[in-house]
Coordinates of C-alpha atoms in Angstrom, one line a residue:
M73 CA -33.5 22.0 9.0
R74 CA -33.1 25.6 7.8
P75 CA -29.4 25.9 9.0
L76 CA -28.7 22.7 7.0
L77 CA -30.3 24.0 3.9
V78 CA -28.4 27.3 4.2
F79 CA -25.2 25.3 4.7
L80 CA -25.8 23.3 1.6
H81 CA -26.6 26.3 -0.6
E82 CA -24.4 29.1 0.8
P83 CA -20.7 28.5 1.4
P84 CA -19.7 29.3 5.0
H85 CA -16.8 31.7 5.9
I86 CA -14.7 29.6 8.2
P87 CA -11.1 31.0 8.5
F88 CA -9.3 27.7 7.9
V89 CA -6.0 29.5 7.3
K90 CA -6.1 31.2 10.6
L91 CA -6.8 27.8 12.3
H92 CA -4.1 25.9 10.4
T93 CA -1.4 26.4 13.0
L94 CA -3.6 24.8 15.6
G95 CA -4.3 22.0 13.2
F96 CA -0.6 21.4 12.6
V97 CA 0.1 21.3 16.3
V98 CA -2.7 18.8 16.9
S99 CA -1.6 16.6 14.0
I100 CA 2.1 16.7 15.2
L101 CA 1.0 15.6 18.7
L102 CA -1.2 12.8 17.3
T103 CA 1.6 11.6 15.0
L104 CA 4.2 11.6 17.8
A105 CA 1.8 9.9 20.2
S106 CA 1.1 7.2 17.5
V107 CA 4.8 6.6 16.9
G108 CA 5.4 6.4 20.7
L109 CA 2.6 3.8 21.1
L110 CA 3.8 1.7 18.2
A111 CA 7.3 1.7 19.6
T112 CA 6.3 0.9 23.2
R113 CA 3.0 -1.2 22.9
G114 CA 3.2 -2.3 19.3
L115 CA 0.2 -3.8 17.5
N116 CA -2.0 -6.7 18.5
F117 CA -1.3 -8.8 15.5
G118 CA -4.0 -11.4 14.7
I119 CA -3.4 -15.0 13.6
D120 CA -3.0 -13.8 10.0
F121 CA 0.4 -12.2 11.0
R122 CA 1.6 -14.0 14.1
G123 CA 0.6 -17.5 13.0
G124 CA -1.9 -19.9 14.7
I125 CA -5.2 -21.8 14.1
V126 CA -8.6 -20.3 13.5
M127 CA -11.8 -22.5 13.4
E128 CA -15.2 -21.3 12.5
V129 CA -17.9 -23.5 14.0
K130 CA -21.7 -23.5 14.4
A131 CA -22.9 -24.5 17.9
P132 CA -26.0 -26.8 18.4
G133 CA -29.2 -25.5 20.0
G134 CA -29.3 -22.1 18.2
K135 CA -27.0 -20.3 20.7
A136 CA -23.4 -20.8 21.7
D137 CA -22.4 -21.2 25.3
L138 CA -19.1 -19.5 25.2
E139 CA -18.2 -20.1 28.9
A140 CA -18.8 -23.9 28.5
M141 CA -16.8 -24.0 25.3
R142 CA -14.0 -22.0 26.8
G143 CA -13.9 -24.3 29.8
Q144 CA -13.6 -27.3 27.5
L145 CA -10.9 -25.9 25.3
N146 CA -8.8 -24.3 28.0
G147 CA -8.3 -27.7 29.7
L148 CA -6.7 -29.2 26.6
G149 CA -3.2 -27.7 27.0
L150 CA -3.4 -25.9 23.6
G151 CA -2.5 -22.5 25.0
E152 CA -4.6 -19.3 25.3
V153 CA -7.9 -19.9 23.5
S154 CA -9.9 -17.0 22.1
L155 CA -13.6 -17.3 21.4
Q156 CA -15.8 -14.8 19.7
T157 CA -19.4 -14.9 18.3
F158 CA -20.2 -13.3 15.0
G159 CA -23.2 -13.2 12.7
Q160 CA -25.8 -15.5 14.3
P161 CA -25.8 -16.3 18.1
D162 CA -24.6 -19.8 17.3
D163 CA -21.7 -18.8 15.0
V164 CA -18.3 -18.9 16.9
L165 CA -14.8 -18.1 15.9
I166 CA -12.2 -20.1 17.8
R167 CA -8.5 -18.9 17.7
L168 CA -5.8 -21.2 19.0
P169 CA -2.1 -20.2 19.2
R170 CA 0.3 -22.0 17.0
Q171 CA 1.3 -25.4 18.4
P172 CA 4.9 -26.3 18.9
G173 CA 6.1 -28.5 16.0
D174 CA 5.4 -29.0 12.4
D175 CA 2.2 -29.3 10.4
A176 CA 1.4 -32.6 12.1
A177 CA 1.4 -30.8 15.4
Q178 CA -1.1 -28.2 14.1
N179 CA -3.4 -30.9 12.7
K180 CA -3.2 -32.7 16.0
G181 CA -4.2 -29.5 17.8
V182 CA -7.2 -29.1 15.5
E183 CA -8.3 -32.7 16.0
T184 CA -7.9 -32.3 19.8
A185 CA -10.2 -29.3 19.8
R186 CA -12.8 -31.0 17.5
N187 CA -12.8 -34.1 19.7
S188 CA -13.3 -32.0 22.8
L189 CA -16.3 -30.1 21.4
G190 CA -17.8 -33.2 19.8
P191 CA -19.7 -34.0 16.6
T192 CA -22.8 -31.9 17.5
Y193 CA -20.8 -28.8 16.4
E194 CA -20.7 -28.0 12.7
Y195 CA -17.1 -27.2 11.6
R196 CA -17.3 -24.8 8.7
R197 CA -13.7 -23.6 8.3
T198 CA -10.3 -24.3 9.7
E199 CA -7.2 -22.3 8.8
V200 CA -3.6 -22.8 10.0
V201 CA -1.1 -20.0 9.4
G202 CA 2.6 -20.5 10.1
P203 CA 4.9 -17.9 11.6
K204 CA 6.9 -17.7 8.3
V205 CA 3.8 -16.9 6.4
G206 CA 2.8 -14.3 9.0
G207 CA 6.2 -12.6 8.7
E208 CA 5.9 -12.6 4.9
L209 CA 2.5 -11.0 5.2
I210 CA 3.8 -8.3 7.5
H211 CA 6.6 -7.5 5.1
A212 CA 4.3 -7.6 2.1
G213 CA 1.7 -5.4 3.9
T214 CA 4.3 -2.8 4.8
I215 CA 5.6 -2.7 1.2
A216 CA 2.1 -2.4 -0.2
T217 CA 1.2 0.5 2.1
M218 CA 4.4 2.4 1.3
L219 CA 4.0 1.8 -2.4
A220 CA 0.4 3.0 -2.2
I221 CA 1.5 6.3 -0.5
L222 CA 4.3 6.8 -3.1
A223 CA 1.9 6.1 -6.0
I224 CA -0.5 8.7 -4.6
A225 CA 2.2 11.3 -4.3
A226 CA 3.3 10.6 -7.9
Y227 CA -0.2 10.8 -9.2
V228 CA -0.9 14.2 -7.4
W229 CA 2.5 15.5 -8.5
F230 CA 1.9 14.8 -12.2
R231 CA -1.7 16.0 -12.0
F232 CA -0.9 19.2 -10.2
E233 CA 2.6 20.3 -9.1
W234 CA 5.2 18.9 -6.7
Q235 CA 3.9 21.2 -3.9
F236 CA 0.5 19.5 -4.1
G237 CA 2.1 16.0 -4.1
L238 CA 4.1 16.9 -1.0
G239 CA 0.9 18.0 0.8
A240 CA -0.9 14.8 -0.3
V241 CA 1.8 12.4 0.9
I242 CA 2.1 14.2 4.3
S243 CA -1.6 14.1 4.9
T244 CA -1.9 10.5 3.8
F245 CA 1.0 9.4 5.9
H246 CA -0.6 11.3 8.8
D247 CA -3.9 9.3 8.3
V248 CA -2.1 6.0 8.1
I249 CA 0.1 6.5 11.1
T250 CA -2.7 7.8 13.4
T251 CA -4.9 4.8 12.4
L252 CA -2.1 2.5 13.4
G253 CA -1.7 4.5 16.7
L254 CA -5.4 4.0 17.4
F255 CA -5.1 0.3 17.0
S256 CA -2.0 0.2 19.3
L257 CA -3.8 2.3 21.9
L258 CA -6.9 0.2 22.0
Q259 CA -5.1 -3.1 21.3
L260 CA -7.6 -3.9 18.6
E261 CA -6.7 -7.0 16.6
F262 CA -4.6 -6.1 13.5
N263 CA -5.2 -8.6 10.7
L264 CA -5.4 -8.7 6.9
T265 CA -8.9 -7.0 6.8
T266 CA -7.4 -4.2 8.9
L267 CA -4.6 -3.8 6.4
A268 CA -7.1 -3.7 3.6
A269 CA -8.9 -0.9 5.6
I270 CA -5.6 1.0 5.8
L271 CA -5.1 0.9 2.1
T272 CA -8.8 2.0 1.6
I273 CA -8.3 4.9 4.0
A274 CA -5.3 6.1 1.9
G275 CA -7.5 6.0 -1.2
Y276 CA -10.5 7.7 0.5
S277 CA -8.3 10.4 1.9
I278 CA -6.6 11.2 -1.4
N279 CA -9.9 11.4 -3.2
D280 CA -11.1 14.1 -0.8
T281 CA -7.8 15.9 -1.1
V282 CA -7.8 15.9 -4.9
V283 CA -11.3 17.4 -5.0
I284 CA -10.1 20.3 -2.8
Y285 CA -6.8 20.7 -4.7
D286 CA -8.8 20.9 -8.0
R287 CA -10.8 23.8 -6.5
V288 CA -7.7 25.5 -5.2
R289 CA -6.0 25.4 -8.6
E290 CA -9.2 26.7 -10.3
T291 CA -9.5 29.5 -7.8
M292 CA -5.8 30.4 -8.1
R293 CA -6.2 30.8 -11.9
K294 CA -9.4 32.7 -11.6
F295 CA -8.3 35.2 -8.9
K296 CA -4.6 35.8 -9.6
Q297 CA -4.4 38.9 -7.4
M298 CA -6.0 37.2 -4.4
P299 CA -3.6 36.3 -1.6
L300 CA -2.9 32.5 -1.4
G301 CA -4.5 32.3 2.1
G302 CA -7.7 33.8 0.7
V303 CA -7.6 31.3 -2.2
I304 CA -7.3 28.4 0.2
D305 CA -10.1 29.7 2.5
L306 CA -12.4 30.3 -0.4
S307 CA -11.7 26.8 -1.9
L308 CA -12.2 25.0 1.3
N309 CA -15.5 26.8 2.1
E310 CA -16.8 26.2 -1.4
T311 CA -16.2 22.5 -1.2
L312 CA -17.1 22.1 2.5
S313 CA -20.7 21.0 2.0
R314 CA -19.6 18.3 -0.4
T315 CA -16.8 17.2 1.9
V316 CA -19.1 17.0 5.0
L317 CA -22.0 15.3 3.2
T318 CA -19.8 12.7 1.6
S319 CA -18.0 11.9 4.8
S320 CA -21.2 11.8 6.9
V321 CA -23.0 9.4 4.6
T322 CA -20.0 7.1 4.4
A323 CA -19.5 7.3 8.1
V324 CA -23.1 6.3 8.8
A325 CA -22.8 3.2 6.6
V326 CA -19.5 2.2 8.2
L327 CA -21.0 2.8 11.7
A328 CA -23.7 0.3 10.9
L329 CA -21.1 -2.2 9.9
L330 CA -19.2 -1.6 13.2
L331 CA -22.4 -2.0 15.3
F332 CA -24.1 -4.9 13.5
G333 CA -21.4 -6.4 11.3
G334 CA -20.0 -8.8 13.8
E335 CA -16.6 -9.6 15.2
V336 CA -15.1 -10.7 11.9
I337 CA -15.2 -7.2 10.3
R338 CA -15.0 -5.2 13.5
G339 CA -11.3 -4.3 12.9
F340 CA -12.0 -3.3 9.3
S341 CA -15.1 -1.2 10.4
A342 CA -13.2 0.5 13.3
A343 CA -10.3 1.4 11.0
M344 CA -12.6 2.7 8.3
L345 CA -14.6 4.9 10.7
W346 CA -11.5 6.5 12.2
G347 CA -10.0 6.9 8.7
I348 CA -13.0 8.8 7.4
V349 CA -12.9 11.2 10.3
I350 CA -9.1 11.7 10.3
G351 CA -9.0 11.8 6.5
T352 CA -11.6 14.6 6.3
Y353 CA -9.7 16.5 9.0
S354 CA -6.4 16.1 7.3
S355 CA -7.8 17.3 3.9
L356 CA -9.1 20.5 5.6
F357 CA -6.4 21.3 8.1
I358 CA -3.2 19.7 6.7
A359 CA -3.3 19.1 2.9
A360 CA -4.7 22.4 1.8
P361 CA -3.0 24.7 4.4
L362 CA 0.4 23.1 3.5
L363 CA 0.1 24.9 0.2
L364 CA 0.5 28.1 2.1
H365 CA 4.0 27.1 3.0
A366 CA 4.9 25.2 -0.2
K367 CA 3.8 28.2 -2.4
P368 CA 2.7 26.5 -5.7
R369 CA 3.0 28.5 -8.9
R370 CA 0.0 30.4 -10.2
G371 CA -1.4 29.6 -13.7
G372 CA -0.6 31.7 -16.8
E373 CA -4.1 32.9 -17.4
K374 CA -5.0 36.6 -17.3
P375 CA -6.3 38.1 -14.1
A376 CA -10.0 37.9 -13.6
P377 CA -11.8 41.2 -14.0
A378 CA -12.7 43.0 -10.8
G379 CA -16.0 42.1 -9.3
T380 CA -16.0 38.5 -10.8
A381 CA -18.0 36.4 -8.4
P382 CA -16.5 33.1 -7.3
T383 CA -18.3 29.9 -8.4
K384 CA -20.2 27.7 -6.0
A385 CA -19.3 24.0 -5.2

């Protein structure tokens, strides 16, 4: 407990600038690996993007027998059937591939599945997504993500300087591409909720980065004679307790969602948990150290008098 209290009240002296080269190497390797996975394995798109049928049903008897249900549905000739429980033990999500033909063929596939399971099941939701709609969603999702990153860069540019905007866009792109790489590696289903998580990660990451950039700018103006590396180290260490506490609390909440939230939001929770970790890492080891190379201008204030103590976070 005492080390934690000391950490909260006294800024540590971690040499982030000395470690930034190692951080850059790790990030470059992660980014290249993610791009390679996306190019070779791709993403496991859900029905939202590739089209198909999803049915939400409630099984009788208080608990679903997935093996029996799978045996019934796989013998109908509807293609590969996916079953997942979520929420209560009798809540089941049934995914069917898109049936060859028009809307009538999709409705026929739904009716065939319902007739096979019987009237004892409660059919709560049925959705049919066509391949054209799925393609449009992929296109719209890609555009939304790119526009979000550009808007973040523009915001940071106008609030600080272009050097800060460059660091923000690089770190945010790093967070997004490595999250996609994780989904490609584990072949987790990528659906609309995952896309929402990607956009949330971008926002979360930039929030942490802006807090650190604010402190860097304040420290630059206060200690004009201090080398830029010292400014970055001081700023990161002063904001480290805030960064770690915020990320830890958020990660605990998201971990609970991942463990107990059920299958429906598993992709969202997994993306968010990874995004919190990688977003915190990129704020400390990419966004701030990049300023060392971009060399932003110092403020026009007078140098702080010798012996002025730095402020705490």
